[in-house]
PDB file of C-alpha atoms in Angstrom:
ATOM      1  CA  UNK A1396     -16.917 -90.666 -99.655  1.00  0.00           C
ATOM      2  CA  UNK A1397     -17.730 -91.908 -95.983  1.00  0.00           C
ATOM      3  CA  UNK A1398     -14.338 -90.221 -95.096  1.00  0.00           C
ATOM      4  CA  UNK A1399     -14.559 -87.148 -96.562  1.00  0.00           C
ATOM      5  CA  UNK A1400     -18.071 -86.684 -94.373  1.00  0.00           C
ATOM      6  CA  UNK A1401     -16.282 -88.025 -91.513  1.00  0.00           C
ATOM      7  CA  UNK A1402     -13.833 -85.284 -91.741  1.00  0.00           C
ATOM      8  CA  UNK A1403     -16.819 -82.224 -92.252  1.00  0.00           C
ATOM      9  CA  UNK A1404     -18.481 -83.179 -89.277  1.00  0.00           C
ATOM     10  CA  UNK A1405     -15.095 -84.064 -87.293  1.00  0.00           C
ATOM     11  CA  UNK A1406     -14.162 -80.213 -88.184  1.00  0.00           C
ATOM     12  CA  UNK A1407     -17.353 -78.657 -87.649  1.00  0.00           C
ATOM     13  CA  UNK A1408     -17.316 -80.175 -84.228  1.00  0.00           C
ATOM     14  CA  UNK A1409     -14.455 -78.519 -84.028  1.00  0.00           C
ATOM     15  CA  UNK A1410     -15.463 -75.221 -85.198  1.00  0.00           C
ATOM     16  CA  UNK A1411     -18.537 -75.882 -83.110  1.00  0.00           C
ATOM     17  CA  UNK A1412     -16.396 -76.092 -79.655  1.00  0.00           C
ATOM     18  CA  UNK A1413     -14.118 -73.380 -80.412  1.00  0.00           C
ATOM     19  CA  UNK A1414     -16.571 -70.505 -80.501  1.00  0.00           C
ATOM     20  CA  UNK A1415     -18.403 -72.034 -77.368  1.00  0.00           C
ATOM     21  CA  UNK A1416     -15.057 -71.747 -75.487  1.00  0.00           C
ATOM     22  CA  UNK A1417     -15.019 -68.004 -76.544  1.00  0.00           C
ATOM     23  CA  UNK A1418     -17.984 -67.021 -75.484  1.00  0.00           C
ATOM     24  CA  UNK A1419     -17.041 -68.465 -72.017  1.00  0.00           C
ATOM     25  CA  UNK A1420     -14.008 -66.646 -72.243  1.00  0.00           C
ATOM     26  CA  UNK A1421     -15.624 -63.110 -72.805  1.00  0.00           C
ATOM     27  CA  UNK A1422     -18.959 -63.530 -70.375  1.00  0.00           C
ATOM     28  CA  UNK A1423     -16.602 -64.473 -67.367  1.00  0.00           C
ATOM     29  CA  UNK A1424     -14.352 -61.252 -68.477  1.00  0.00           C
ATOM     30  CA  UNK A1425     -15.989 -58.028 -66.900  1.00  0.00           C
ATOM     31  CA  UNK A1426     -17.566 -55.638 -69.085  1.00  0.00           C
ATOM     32  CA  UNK A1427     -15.927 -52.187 -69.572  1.00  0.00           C
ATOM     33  CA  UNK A1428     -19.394 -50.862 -68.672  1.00  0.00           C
ATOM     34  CA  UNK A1429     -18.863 -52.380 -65.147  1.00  0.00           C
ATOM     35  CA  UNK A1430     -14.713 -51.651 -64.044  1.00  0.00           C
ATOM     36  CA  UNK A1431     -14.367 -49.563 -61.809  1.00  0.00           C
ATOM     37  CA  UNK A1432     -13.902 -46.040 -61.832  1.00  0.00           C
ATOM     38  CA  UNK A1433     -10.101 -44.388 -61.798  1.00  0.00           C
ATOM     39  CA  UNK A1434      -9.734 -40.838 -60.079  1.00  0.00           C
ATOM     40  CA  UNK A1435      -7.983 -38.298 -62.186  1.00  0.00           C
ATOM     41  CA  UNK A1436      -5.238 -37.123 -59.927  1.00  0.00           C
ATOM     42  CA  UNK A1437      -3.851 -34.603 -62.531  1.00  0.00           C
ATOM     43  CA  UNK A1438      -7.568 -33.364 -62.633  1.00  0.00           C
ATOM     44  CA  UNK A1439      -7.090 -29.283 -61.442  1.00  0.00           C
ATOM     45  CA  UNK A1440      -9.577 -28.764 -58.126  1.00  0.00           C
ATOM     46  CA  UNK A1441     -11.771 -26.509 -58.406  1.00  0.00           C
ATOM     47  CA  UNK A1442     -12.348 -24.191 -55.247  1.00  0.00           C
ATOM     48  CA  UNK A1443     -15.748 -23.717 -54.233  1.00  0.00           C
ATOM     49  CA  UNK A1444     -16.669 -19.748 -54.330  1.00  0.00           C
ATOM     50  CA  UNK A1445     -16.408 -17.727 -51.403  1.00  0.00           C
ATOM     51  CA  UNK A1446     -19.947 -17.248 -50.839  1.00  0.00           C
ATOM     52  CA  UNK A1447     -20.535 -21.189 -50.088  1.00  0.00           C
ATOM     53  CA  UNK A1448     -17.425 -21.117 -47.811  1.00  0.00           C
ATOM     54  CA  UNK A1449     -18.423 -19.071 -45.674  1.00  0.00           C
ATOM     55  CA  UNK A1450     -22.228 -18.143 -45.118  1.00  0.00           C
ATOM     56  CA  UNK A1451     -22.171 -15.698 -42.319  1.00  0.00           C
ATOM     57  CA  UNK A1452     -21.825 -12.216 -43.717  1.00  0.00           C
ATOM     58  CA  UNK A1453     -18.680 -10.100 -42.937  1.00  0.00           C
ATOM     59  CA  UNK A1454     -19.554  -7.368 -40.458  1.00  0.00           C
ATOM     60  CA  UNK A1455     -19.412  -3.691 -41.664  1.00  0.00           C
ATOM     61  CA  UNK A1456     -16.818  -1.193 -40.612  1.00  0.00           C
ATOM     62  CA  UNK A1457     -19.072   0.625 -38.504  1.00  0.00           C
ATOM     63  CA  UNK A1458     -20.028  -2.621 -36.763  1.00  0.00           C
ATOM     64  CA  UNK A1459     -16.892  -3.333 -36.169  1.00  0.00           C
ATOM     65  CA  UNK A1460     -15.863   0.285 -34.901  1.00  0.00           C
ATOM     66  CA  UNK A1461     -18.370  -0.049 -32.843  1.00  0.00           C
ATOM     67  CA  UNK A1462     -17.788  -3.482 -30.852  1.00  0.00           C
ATOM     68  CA  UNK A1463     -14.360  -2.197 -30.421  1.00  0.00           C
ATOM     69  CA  UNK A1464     -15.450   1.423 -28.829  1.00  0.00           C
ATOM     70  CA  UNK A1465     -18.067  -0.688 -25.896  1.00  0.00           C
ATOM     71  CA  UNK A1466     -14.544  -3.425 -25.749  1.00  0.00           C
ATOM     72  CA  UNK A1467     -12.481  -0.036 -25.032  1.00  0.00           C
ATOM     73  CA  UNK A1468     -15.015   1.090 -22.444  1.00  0.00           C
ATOM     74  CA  UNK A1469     -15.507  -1.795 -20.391  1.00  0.00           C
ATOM     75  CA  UNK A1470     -12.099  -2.241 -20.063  1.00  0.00           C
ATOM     76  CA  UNK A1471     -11.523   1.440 -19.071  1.00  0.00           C
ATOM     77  CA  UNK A1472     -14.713   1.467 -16.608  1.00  0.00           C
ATOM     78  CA  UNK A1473     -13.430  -1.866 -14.923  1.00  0.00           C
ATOM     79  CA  UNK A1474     -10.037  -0.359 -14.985  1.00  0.00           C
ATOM     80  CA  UNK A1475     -11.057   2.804 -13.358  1.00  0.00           C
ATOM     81  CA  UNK A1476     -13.317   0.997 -10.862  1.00  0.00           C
ATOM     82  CA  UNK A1477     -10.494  -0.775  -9.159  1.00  0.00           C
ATOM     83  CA  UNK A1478      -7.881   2.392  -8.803  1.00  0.00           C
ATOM     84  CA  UNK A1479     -11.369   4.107  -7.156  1.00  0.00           C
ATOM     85  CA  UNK A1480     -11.018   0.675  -4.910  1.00  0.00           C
ATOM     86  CA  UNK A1481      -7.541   1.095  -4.510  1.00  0.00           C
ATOM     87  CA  UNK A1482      -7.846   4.342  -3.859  1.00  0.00           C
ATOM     88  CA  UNK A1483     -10.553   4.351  -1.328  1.00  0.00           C
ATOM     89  CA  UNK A1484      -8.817   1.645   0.791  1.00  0.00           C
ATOM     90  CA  UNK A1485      -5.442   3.323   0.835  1.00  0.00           C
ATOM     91  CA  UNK A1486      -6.791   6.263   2.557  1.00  0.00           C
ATOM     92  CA  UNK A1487      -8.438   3.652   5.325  1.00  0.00           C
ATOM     93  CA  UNK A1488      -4.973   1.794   5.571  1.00  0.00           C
ATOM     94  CA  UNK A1489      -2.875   4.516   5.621  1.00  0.00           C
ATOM     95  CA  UNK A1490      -5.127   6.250   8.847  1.00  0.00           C
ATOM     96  CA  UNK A1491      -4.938   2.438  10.659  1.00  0.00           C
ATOM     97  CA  UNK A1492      -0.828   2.775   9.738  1.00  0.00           C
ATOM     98  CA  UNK A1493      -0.872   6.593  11.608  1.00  0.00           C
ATOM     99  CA  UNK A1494      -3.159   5.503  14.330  1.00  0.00           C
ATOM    100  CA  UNK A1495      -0.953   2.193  15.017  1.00  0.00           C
ATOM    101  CA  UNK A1496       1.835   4.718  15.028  1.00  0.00           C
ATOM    102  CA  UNK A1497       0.321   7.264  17.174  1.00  0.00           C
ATOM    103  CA  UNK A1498      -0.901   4.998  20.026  1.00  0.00           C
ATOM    104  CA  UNK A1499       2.755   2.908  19.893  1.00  0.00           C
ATOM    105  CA  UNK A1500       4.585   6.409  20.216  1.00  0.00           C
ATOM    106  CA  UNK A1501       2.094   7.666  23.154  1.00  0.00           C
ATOM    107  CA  UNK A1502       2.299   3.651  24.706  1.00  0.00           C
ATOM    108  CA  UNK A1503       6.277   4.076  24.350  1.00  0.00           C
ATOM    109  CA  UNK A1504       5.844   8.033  26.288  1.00  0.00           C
ATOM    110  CA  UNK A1505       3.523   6.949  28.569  1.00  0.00           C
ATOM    111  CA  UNK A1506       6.120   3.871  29.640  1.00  0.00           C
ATOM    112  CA  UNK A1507       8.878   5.914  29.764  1.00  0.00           C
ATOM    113  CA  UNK A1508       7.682   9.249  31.458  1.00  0.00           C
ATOM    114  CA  UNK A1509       6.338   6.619  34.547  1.00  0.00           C
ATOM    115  CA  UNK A1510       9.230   5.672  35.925  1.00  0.00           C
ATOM    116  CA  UNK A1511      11.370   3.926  37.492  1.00  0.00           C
ATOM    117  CA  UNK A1512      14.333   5.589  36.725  1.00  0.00           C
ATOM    118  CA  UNK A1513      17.368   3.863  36.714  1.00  0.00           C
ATOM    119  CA  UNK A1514      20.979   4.748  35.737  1.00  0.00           C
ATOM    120  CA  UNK A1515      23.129   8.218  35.174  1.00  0.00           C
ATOM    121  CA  UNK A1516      20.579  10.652  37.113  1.00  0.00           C
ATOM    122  CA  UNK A1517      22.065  13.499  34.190  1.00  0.00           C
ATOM    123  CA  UNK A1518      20.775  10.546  31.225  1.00  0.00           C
ATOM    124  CA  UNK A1519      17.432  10.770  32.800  1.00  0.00           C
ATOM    125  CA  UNK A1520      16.894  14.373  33.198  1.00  0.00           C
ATOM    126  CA  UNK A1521      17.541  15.021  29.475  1.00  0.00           C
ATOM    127  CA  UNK A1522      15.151  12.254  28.355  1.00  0.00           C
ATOM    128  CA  UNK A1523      12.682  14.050  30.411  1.00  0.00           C
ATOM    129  CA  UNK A1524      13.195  17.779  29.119  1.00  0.00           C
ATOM    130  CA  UNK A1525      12.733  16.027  25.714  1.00  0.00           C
ATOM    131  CA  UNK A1526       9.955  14.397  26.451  1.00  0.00           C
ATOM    132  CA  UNK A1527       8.445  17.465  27.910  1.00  0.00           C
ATOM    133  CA  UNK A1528       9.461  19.905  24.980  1.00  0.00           C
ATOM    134  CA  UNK A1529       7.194  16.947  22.385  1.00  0.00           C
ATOM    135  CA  UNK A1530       4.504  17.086  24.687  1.00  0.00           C
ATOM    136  CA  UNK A1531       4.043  21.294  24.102  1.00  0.00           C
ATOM    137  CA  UNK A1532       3.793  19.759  20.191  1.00  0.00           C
ATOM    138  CA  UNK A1533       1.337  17.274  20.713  1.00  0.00           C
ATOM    139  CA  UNK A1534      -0.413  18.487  23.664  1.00  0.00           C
ATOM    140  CA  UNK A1535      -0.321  15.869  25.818  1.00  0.00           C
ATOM    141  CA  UNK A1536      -0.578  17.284  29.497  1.00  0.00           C
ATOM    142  CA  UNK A1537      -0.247  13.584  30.428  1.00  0.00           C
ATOM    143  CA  UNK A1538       3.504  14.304  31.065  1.00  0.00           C
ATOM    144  CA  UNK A1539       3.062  17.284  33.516  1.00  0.00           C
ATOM    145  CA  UNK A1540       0.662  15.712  35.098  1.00  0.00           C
ATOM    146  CA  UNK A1541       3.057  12.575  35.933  1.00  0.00           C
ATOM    147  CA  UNK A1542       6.321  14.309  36.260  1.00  0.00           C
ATOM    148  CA  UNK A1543       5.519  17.814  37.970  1.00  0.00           C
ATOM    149  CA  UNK A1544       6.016  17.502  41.285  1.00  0.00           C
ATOM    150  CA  UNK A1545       2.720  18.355  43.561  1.00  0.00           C
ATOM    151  CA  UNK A1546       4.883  20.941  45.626  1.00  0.00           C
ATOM    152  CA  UNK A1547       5.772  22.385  42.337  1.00  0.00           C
ATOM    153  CA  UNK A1548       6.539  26.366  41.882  1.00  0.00           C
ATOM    154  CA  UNK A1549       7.191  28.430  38.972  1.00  0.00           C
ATOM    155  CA  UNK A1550       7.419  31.200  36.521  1.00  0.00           C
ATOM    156  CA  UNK A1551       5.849  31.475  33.616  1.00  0.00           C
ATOM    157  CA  UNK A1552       7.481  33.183  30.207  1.00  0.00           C
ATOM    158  CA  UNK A1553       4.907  36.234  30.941  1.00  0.00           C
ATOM    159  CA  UNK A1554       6.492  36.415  34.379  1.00  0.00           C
ATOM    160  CA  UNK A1555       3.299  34.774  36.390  1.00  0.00           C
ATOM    161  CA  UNK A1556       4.158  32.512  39.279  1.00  0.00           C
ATOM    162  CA  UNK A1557       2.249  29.570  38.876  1.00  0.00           C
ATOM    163  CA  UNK A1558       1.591  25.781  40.662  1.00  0.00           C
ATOM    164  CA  UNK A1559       1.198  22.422  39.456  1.00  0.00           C
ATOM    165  CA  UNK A1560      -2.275  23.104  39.072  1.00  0.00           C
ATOM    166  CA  UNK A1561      -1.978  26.754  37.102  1.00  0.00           C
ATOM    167  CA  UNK A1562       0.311  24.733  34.970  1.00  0.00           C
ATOM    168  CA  UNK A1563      -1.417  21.926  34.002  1.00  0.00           C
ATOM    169  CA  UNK A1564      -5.026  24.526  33.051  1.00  0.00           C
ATOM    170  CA  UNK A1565      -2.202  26.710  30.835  1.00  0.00           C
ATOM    171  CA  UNK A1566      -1.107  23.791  28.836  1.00  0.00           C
ATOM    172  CA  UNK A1567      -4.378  22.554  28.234  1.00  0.00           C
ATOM    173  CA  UNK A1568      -6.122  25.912  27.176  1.00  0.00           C
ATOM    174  CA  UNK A1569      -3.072  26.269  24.531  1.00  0.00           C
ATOM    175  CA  UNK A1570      -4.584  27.171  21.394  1.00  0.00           C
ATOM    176  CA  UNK A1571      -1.570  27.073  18.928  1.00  0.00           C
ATOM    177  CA  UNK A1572      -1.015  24.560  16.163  1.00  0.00           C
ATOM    178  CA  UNK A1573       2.723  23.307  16.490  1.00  0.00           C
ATOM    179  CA  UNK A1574       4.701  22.083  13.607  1.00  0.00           C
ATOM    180  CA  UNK A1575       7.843  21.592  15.570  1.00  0.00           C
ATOM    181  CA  UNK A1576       8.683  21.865  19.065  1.00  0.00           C
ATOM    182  CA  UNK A1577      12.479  20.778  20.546  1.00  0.00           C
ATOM    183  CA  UNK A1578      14.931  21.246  22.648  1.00  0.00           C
ATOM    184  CA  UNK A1579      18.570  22.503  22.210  1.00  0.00           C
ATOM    185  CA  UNK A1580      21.861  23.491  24.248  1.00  0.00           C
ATOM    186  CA  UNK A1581      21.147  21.612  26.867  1.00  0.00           C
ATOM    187  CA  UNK A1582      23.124  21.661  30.360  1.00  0.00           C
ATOM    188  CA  UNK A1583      22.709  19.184  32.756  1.00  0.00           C
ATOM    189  CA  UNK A1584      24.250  18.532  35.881  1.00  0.00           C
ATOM    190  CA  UNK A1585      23.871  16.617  39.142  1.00  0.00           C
ATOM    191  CA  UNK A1586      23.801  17.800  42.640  1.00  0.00           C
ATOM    192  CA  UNK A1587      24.713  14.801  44.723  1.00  0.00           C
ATOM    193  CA  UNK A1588      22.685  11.512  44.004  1.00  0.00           C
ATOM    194  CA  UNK A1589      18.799  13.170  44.478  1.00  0.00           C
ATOM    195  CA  UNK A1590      19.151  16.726  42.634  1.00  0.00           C
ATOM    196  CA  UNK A1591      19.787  17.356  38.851  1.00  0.00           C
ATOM    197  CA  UNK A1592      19.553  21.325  37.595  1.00  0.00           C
ATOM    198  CA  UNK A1593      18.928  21.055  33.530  1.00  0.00           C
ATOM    199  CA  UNK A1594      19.330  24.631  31.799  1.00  0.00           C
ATOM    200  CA  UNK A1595      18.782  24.955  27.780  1.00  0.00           C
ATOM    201  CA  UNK A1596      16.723  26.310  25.170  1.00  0.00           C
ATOM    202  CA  UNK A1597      13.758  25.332  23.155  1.00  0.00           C
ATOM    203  CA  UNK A1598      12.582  26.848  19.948  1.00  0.00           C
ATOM    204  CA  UNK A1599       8.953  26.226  18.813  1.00  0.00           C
ATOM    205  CA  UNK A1600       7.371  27.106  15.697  1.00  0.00           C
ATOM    206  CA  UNK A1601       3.389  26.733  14.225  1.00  0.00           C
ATOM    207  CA  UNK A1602       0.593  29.162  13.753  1.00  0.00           C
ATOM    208  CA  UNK A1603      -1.778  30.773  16.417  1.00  0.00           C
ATOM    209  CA  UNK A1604      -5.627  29.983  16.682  1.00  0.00           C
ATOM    210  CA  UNK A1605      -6.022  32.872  14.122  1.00  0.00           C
ATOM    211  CA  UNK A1606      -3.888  31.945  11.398  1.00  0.00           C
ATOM    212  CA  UNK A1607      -0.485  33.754  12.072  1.00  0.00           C
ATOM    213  CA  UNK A1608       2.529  32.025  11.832  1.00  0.00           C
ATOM    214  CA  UNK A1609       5.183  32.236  14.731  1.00  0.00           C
ATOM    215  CA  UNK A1610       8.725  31.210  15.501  1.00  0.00           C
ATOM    216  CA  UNK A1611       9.747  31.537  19.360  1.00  0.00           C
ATOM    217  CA  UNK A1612      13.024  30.885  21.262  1.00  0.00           C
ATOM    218  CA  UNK A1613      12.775  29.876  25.247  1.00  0.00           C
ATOM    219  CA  UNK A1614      15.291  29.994  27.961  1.00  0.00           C
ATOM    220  CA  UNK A1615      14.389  27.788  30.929  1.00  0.00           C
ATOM    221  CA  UNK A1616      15.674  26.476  33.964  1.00  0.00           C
ATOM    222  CA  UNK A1617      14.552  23.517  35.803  1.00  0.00           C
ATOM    223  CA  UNK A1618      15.483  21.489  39.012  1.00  0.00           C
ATOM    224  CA  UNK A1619      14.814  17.754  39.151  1.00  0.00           C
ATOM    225  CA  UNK A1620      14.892  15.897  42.450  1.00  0.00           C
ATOM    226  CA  UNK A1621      14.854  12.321  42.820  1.00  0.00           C
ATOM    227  CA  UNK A1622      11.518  10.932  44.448  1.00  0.00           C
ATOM    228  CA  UNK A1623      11.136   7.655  45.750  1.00  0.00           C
ATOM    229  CA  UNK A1624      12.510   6.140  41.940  1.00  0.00           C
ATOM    230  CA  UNK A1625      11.407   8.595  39.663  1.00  0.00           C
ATOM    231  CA  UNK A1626      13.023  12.448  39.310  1.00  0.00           C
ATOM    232  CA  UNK A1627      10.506  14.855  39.187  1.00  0.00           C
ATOM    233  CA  UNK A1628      10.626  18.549  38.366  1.00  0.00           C
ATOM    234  CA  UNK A1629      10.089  21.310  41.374  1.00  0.00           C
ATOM    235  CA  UNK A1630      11.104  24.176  40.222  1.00  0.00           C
ATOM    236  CA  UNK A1631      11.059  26.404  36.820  1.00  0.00           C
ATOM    237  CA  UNK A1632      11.794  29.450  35.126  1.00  0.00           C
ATOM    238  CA  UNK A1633      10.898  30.152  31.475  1.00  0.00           C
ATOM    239  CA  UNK A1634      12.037  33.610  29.596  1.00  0.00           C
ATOM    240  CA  UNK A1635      10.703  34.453  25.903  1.00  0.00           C
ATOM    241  CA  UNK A1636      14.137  35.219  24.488  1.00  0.00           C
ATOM    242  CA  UNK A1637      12.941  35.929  20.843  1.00  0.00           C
ATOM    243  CA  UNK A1638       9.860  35.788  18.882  1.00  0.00           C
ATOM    244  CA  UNK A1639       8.586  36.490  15.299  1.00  0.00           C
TER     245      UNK A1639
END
């Protein structure tokens, strides 16, 4: 009988530890309550609606229209202020350009008409006439002045006899506008090393102080002598040969 109890209590005991072991077991487990949580990556996102996207309201047509129209006109009115730049400088740069021009071409005239003059006494008396025939264009009486000789006598197309003096007063009182003025058929020839006799014709055409247009033919005849180191003209006789 002794064993028999021996043996209940030996297997309660047993019993006793067993359950005490699970219940250690499951409190050091963690409770479902407790894992952590696993995303759904096959879960569909959901987009948010438009209106939380974006909060700033769309402009209207009009507004639109409207921001584009001022957009157009600044750019035109900043566009059209620098060609009235461009253009308002071009007119200043282009009259410095004609002025350079001018005073170079008068510096270069002015040079050559002084003298000395060196080389083929013929070369030199052509240069001259030329230079004389552009100075009826531009009306520079700086030329007669320099290259008329002081003892000079002439005749006029109008058949006046005239001096240096009643020469230089005629070209300066000339009131026609001249669009071209020059020289052609020229003749030159040498008389010994001091005297050159230069025959030829010059056509001129522009309009008079009233408005009337002309075209005229010349036929002159000038002698050149050689003074000191420039040649000099003496002597001339101009004939109107046509006119219109």
């Amino acid at each position: 009988m002794k064993s028999i109890v021996t043996l209940f209590a030996i297997a309660a005991l047993s019993v006793v530890t067993t359950l005490r072991a699970q219940d250690e077991t499951e409190s050091a487990s963690p409770s479902p309550s407790s894992a952590p949580l696993v995303e759904d990556k096959a879960a569909p996102l959901v987009e948010a609606p438009s209106s939380l996207r974006d909060s700033s309201p769309s402009p209207s047509p009009s507004a639109t229209a409207a921001a584009k129209s001022k957009t157009t006109a600044t750019t035109t009115e900043k566009s059209t202020e620098k060609k009235d730049a461009a253009a308002d400088s071009a007119p200043a740069t282009s009259k410095k350009k004609t002025m350079s021009t001018e005073k170079t071409e008068e510096s270069s005239s002015s040079k050559m008409s002084s003298g000395p003059d060196k080389g083929n006494p013929e070369s030199n008396v052509k240069r001259l006439e030329n230079e004389w025939e552009a100075s009826v264009m531009k009306k520079d009486a700086s030329f007669v002045q320099a290259r008329v000789s002081e003892d000079f006598i002439g005749v006029s197309s109008k058949g006046k006899r005239m001096n240096k003096s009643a020469l230089v007063k005629e070209f300066k009182s000339d009131s026609d506008a001249y669009s071209s003025a020059k020289n052609s058929g020229l003749t030159v020839r040498a008389h010994g090393a001091n005297v050159v006799v230069a025959n030829g014709t010059a056509k001129e055409v522009g309009k008079t102080k009233d408005g009337r247009s002309f075209n005229r033919s010349y036929i002159w005849t000038d002698t050149w002598v050689m003074k000191g180191e420039r040649w000099e003209c003496v002597s001339s006789q101009v004939m109107l040969a046509h006119t219109r």
